[in-house]
Coordinates of C-alpha atoms in Angstrom, one line a residue:
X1 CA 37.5 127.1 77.8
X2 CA 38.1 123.5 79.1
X3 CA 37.1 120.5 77.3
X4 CA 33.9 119.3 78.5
X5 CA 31.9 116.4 76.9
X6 CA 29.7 117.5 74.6
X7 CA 27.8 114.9 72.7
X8 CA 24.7 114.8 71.7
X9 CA 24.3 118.1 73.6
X10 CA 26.2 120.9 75.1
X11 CA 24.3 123.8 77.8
X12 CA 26.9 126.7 75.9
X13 CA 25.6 129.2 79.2
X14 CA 27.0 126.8 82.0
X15 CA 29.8 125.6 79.4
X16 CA 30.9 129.5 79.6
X17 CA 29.6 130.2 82.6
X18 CA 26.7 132.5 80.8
X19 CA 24.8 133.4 83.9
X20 CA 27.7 134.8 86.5
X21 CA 29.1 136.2 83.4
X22 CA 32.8 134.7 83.9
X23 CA 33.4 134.4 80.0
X24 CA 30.1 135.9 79.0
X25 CA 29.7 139.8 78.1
X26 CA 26.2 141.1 80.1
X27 CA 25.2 144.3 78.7
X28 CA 21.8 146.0 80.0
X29 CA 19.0 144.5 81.5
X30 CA 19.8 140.7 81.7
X31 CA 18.7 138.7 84.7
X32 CA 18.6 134.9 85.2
X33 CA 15.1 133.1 86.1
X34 CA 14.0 129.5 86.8
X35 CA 11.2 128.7 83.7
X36 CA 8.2 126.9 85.5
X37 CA 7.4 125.2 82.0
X38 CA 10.5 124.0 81.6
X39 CA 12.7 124.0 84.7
X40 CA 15.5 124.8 83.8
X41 CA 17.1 128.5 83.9
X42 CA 16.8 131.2 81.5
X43 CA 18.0 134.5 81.1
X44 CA 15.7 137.2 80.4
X45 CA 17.3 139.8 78.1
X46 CA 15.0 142.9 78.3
X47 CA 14.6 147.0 76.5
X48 CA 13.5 148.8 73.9
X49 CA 16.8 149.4 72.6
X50 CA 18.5 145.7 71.4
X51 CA 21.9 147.1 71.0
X52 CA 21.8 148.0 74.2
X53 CA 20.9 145.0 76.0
X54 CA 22.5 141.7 74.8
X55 CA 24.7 138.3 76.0
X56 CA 27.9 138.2 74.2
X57 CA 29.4 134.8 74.1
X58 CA 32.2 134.4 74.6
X59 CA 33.5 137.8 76.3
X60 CA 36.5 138.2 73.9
X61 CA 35.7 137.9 70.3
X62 CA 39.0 136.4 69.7
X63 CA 38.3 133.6 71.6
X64 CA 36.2 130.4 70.6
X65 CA 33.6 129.0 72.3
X66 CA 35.4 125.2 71.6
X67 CA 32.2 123.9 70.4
X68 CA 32.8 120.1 68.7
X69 CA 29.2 119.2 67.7
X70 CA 27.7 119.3 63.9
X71 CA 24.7 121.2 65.4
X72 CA 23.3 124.4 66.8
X73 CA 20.2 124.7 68.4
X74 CA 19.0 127.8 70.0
X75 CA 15.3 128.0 71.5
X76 CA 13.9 131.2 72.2
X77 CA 10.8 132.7 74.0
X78 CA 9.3 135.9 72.6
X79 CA 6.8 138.4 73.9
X80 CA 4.5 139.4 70.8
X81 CA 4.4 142.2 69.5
X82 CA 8.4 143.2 70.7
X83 CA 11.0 142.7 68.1
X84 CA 14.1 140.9 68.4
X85 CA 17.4 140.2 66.2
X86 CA 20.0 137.6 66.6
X87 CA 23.4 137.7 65.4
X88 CA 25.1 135.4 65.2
X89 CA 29.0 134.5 63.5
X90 CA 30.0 131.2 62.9
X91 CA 33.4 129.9 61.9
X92 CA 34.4 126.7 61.7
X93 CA 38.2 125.2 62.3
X94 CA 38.5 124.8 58.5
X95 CA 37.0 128.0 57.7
X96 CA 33.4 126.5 55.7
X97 CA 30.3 126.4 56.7

């Protein structure tokens, strides 16, 4: 990743490049839209299965995303009544939380 500034706020998908997928993992029915209400883009990840359509960031799990901030804030859009799950791993450069 290169160093980019990041404070108060970071956009993590053009950071790693989320949307052409350069350090991004794109499995199953992903696609990138512009959001009228809020105009900026989104991506749309779609299916009845959730392990089979998901954005892993980064691509290699070895790698760090090179985040500096205290915070993470993730906003998401849901269609009632479809489920969803997140994961999510976190680990910090002294290893707390």
């Amino acid at each position: 990743m290169t160093s980019v500034w990041q404070h108060p706020y970071v956009d993590v998908f053009k950071h790693c490049g989320a949307e052409q997928a350069k350090d991004a993992v794109q499995e199953g029915d992903i696609m990138s839209l512009l959001d009228k209400q809020i105009g900026k883009k989104v991506l749309r990840i779609w299916g009845n299965i959730s392990a089979a359509n998901y954005l892993q960031l980064p691509k290699l799990k070895s790698h760090s995303l090179g985040l500096t901030g205290r915070f993470f804030y993730l906003q998401l859009k849901t269609f009632l009544p479809k489920n969803f799950a997140i994961h999510l791993e976190v680990m910090t450069v002294d290893k707390t939380i």
